[in-house]
Coordinates of C-alpha atoms in Angstrom, one line a residue:
Chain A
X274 CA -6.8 16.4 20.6
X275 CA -5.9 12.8 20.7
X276 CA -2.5 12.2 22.0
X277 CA -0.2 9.4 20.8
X278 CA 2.8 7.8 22.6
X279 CA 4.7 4.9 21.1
X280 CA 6.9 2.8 23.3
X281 CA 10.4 2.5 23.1
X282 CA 11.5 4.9 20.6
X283 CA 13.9 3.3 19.5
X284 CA 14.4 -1.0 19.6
X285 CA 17.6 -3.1 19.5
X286 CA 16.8 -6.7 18.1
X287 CA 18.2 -9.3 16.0
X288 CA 17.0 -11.5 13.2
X289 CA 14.6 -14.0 14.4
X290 CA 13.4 -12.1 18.0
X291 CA 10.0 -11.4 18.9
X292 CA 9.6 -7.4 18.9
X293 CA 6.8 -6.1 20.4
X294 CA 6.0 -1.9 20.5
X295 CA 3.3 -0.5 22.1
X296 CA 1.0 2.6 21.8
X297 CA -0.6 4.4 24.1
X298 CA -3.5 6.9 23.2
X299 CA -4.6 9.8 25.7
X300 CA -7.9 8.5 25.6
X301 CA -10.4 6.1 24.6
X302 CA -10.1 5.1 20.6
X303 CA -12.2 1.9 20.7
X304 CA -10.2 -0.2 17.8
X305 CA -9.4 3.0 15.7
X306 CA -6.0 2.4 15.4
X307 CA -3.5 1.6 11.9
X308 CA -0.1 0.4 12.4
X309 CA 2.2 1.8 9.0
X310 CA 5.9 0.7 8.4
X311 CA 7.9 3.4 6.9
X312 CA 12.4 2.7 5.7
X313 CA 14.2 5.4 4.6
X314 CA 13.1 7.8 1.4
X315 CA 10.5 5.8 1.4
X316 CA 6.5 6.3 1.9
X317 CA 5.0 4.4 4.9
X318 CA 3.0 0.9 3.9
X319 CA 0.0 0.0 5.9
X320 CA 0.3 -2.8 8.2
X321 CA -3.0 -3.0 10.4
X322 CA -5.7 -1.6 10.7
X323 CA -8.8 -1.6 12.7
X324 CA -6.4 -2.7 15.8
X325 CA -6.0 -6.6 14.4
X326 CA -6.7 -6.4 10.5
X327 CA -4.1 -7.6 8.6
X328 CA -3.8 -5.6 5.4
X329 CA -3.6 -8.1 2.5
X330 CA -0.3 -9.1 1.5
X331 CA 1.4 -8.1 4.8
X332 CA 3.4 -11.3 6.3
X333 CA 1.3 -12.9 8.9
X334 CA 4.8 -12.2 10.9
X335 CA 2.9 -8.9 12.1
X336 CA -0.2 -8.7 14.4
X337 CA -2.1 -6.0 16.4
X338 CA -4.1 -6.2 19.4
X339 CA -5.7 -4.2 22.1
X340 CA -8.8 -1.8 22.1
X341 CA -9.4 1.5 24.1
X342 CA -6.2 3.2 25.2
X343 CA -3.5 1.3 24.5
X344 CA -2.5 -1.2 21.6
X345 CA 0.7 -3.6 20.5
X346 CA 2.4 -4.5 17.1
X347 CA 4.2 -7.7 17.3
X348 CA 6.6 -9.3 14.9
X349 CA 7.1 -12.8 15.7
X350 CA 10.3 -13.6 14.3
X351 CA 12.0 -10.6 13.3
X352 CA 13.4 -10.5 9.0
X353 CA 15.9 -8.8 7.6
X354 CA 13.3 -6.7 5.7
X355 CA 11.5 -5.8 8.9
X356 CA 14.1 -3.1 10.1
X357 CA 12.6 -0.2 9.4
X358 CA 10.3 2.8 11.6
X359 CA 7.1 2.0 12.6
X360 CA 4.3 4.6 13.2
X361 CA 0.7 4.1 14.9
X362 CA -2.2 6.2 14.2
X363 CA -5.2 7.2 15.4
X364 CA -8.6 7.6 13.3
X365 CA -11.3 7.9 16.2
X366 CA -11.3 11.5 16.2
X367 CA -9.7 13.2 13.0
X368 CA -5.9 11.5 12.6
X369 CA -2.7 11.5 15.2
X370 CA 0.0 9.3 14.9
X371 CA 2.7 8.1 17.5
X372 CA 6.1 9.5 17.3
X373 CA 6.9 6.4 15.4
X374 CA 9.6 3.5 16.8
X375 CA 12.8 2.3 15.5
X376 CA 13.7 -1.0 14.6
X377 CA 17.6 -1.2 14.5
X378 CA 19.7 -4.2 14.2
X379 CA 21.7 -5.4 17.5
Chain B
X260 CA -1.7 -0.6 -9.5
X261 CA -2.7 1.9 -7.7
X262 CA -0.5 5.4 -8.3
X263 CA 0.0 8.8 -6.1
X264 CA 2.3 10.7 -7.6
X265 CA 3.1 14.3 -5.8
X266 CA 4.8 17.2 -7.4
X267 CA 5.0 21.0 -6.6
X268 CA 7.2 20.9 -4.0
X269 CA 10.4 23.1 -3.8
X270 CA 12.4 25.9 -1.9
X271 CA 9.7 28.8 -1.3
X272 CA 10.2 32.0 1.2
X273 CA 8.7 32.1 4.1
X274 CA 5.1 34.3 3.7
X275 CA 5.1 33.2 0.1
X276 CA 2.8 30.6 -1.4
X277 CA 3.1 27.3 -3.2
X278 CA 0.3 24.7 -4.4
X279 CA 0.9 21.2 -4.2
X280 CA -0.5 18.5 -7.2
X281 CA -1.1 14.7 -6.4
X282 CA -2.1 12.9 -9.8
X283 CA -4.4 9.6 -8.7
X284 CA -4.6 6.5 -10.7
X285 CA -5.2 2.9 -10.8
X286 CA -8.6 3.5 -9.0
X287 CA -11.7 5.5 -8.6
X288 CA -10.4 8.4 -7.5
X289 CA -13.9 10.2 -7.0
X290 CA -14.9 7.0 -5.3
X291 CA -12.7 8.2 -2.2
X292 CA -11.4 10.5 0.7
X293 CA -7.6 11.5 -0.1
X294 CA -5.4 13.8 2.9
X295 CA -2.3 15.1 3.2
X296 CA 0.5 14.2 5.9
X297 CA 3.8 16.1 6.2
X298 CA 6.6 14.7 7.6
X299 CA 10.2 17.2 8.8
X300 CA 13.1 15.9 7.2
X301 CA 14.2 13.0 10.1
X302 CA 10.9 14.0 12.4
X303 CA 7.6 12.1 12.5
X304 CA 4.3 12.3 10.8
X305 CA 1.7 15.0 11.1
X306 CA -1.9 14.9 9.1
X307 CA -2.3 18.0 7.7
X308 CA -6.0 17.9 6.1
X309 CA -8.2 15.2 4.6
X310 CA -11.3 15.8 1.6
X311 CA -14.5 13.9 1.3
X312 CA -14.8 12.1 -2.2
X313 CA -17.0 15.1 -3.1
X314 CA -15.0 17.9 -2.4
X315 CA -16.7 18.1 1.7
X316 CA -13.6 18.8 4.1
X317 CA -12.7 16.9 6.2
X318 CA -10.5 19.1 8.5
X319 CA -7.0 21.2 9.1
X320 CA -4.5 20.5 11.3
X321 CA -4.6 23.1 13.6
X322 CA -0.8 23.8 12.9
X323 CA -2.0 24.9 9.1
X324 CA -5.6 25.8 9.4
X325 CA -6.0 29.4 7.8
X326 CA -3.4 29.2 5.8
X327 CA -3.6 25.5 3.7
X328 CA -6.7 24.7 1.4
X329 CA -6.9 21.4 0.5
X330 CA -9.3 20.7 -2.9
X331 CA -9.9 18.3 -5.7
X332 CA -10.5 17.9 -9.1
X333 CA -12.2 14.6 -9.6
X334 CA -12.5 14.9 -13.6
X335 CA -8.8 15.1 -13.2
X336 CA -8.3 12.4 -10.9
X337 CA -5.9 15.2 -9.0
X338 CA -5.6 16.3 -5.2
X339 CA -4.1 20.2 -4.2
X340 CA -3.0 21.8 -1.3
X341 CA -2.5 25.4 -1.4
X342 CA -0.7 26.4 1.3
X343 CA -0.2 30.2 2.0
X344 CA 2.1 32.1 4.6
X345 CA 4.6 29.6 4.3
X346 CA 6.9 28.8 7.6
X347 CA 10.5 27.8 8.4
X348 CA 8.1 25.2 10.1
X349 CA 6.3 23.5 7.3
X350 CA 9.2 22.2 6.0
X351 CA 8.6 19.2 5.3
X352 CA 7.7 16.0 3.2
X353 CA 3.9 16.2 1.7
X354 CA 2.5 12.9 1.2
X355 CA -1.2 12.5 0.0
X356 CA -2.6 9.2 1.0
X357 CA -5.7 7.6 0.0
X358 CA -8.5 6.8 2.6
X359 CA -10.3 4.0 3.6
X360 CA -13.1 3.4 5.4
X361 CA -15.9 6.0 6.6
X362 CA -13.4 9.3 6.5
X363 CA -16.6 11.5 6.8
X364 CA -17.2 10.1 10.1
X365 CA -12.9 10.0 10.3
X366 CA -12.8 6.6 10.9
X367 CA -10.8 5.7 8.0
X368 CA -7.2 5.1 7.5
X369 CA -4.6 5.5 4.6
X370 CA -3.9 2.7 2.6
X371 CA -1.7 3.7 -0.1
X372 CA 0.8 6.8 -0.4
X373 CA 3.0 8.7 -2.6
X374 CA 6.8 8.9 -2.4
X375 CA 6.6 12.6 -1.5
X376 CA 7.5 15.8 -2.2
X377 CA 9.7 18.0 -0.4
X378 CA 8.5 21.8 0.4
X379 CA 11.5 23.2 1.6
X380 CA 11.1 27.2 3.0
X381 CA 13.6 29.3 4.0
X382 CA 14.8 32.8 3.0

């Protein structure tokens, strides 16, 4: 089985920082690899997929990057609305997601 | 607008059963892949099992395989899981999600969820 570790688990920022998580899978996934926000009582949204892909209608605030074993999300310049968990997931070999990473405000 | 809407869900026994519903719209259904993911009240999320647009599966969790079935009714537009020998452990959120992408070679991702519904077992 695929392994997935997010990193940090949880993240400190304020409105306006640059937040950058990072996932690490326990082997190669080439660019298999969806980012998903998720608040509380509430579903998770895609974000990315395909490593880069913005999904349409996301803010252009978000990217991915990376390929093989480990990945990024970035948020330029962090929003109010952008508090939230955020979960990666692998779909190179059936579907694992990370532990997920929390965005809280500073 | 695209629509999953999940129901079934509720406090069950452990060893008992319950059989989950997830009525599709705004799309083709029978045009797609749809799974299940669970997620524990506060915990993370866990894919539970995925099915092919026709009915093919596409896999178990190996925490639920044996005991969940996971089928389709495409005239419907509806998604199941029947999940058997219930545990303290599956208690959980049950989202289905739709794929998208090639999920029979399982490189497809989820792009639209339902809101959930809560399986809850204990005695």
């Amino acid at each position: 089985d695929i392994q997935m570790t997010q990193s940090p688990s949880t993240l400190s920022a304020s409105v306006g920082d640059r937040v950058t998580i990072t996932c690490r899978a326990s082997q190669s996934i080439n660019i298999w690899l969806a980012w998903y926000q998720q608040k509380p009582g509430e579903a998770p949204k895609l974000l990315i997929y395909k490593a880069s892909t913005l999904e349409t209608g996301v803010p252009s605030r978000f990217s991915g990057s990376g390929s093989g074993t480990e990945f990024t999300l970035t948020i330029s310049s962090l929003q109010p609305d952008d508090f939230a968990t955020y979960y990666c997931q692998q779909y190179n070999t059936f579907w694992t997601f990370g532990q997920g990473t929390r965005v809280e405000i500073k | 607008e695209v629509q999953l809407v999940e129901s079934g869900g509720g406090l069950v026994q452990p060893g008992r059963s319950l059989r989950l519903s997830c009525a599709a719209s705004g799309f083709t259904f029978d045009g797609y892949a749809m799974h299940w993911v669970r997620q524990p009240p506060g915990k993370g999320l866990e894919w539970v099992s995925g099915i092919s647009w026709n009915s093919g599966p596409l896999g178990y969790a190996d925490s639920v395989r044996g005991r969940f079935t996971i089928s389709r009714d495409n005239a419907k537009n509806s998604l199941f899981l029947q999940m058997n020998s219930l545990r303290a452990d599956d208690t959980a959120f049950y989202y289905c999600a739709k794929g998208r992408g090639d999920c029979r070679n399982t490189n497809c991702y989820f792009d639209y969820w339902g809101q959930g519904t809560l399986v809850t077992v204990s005695s």
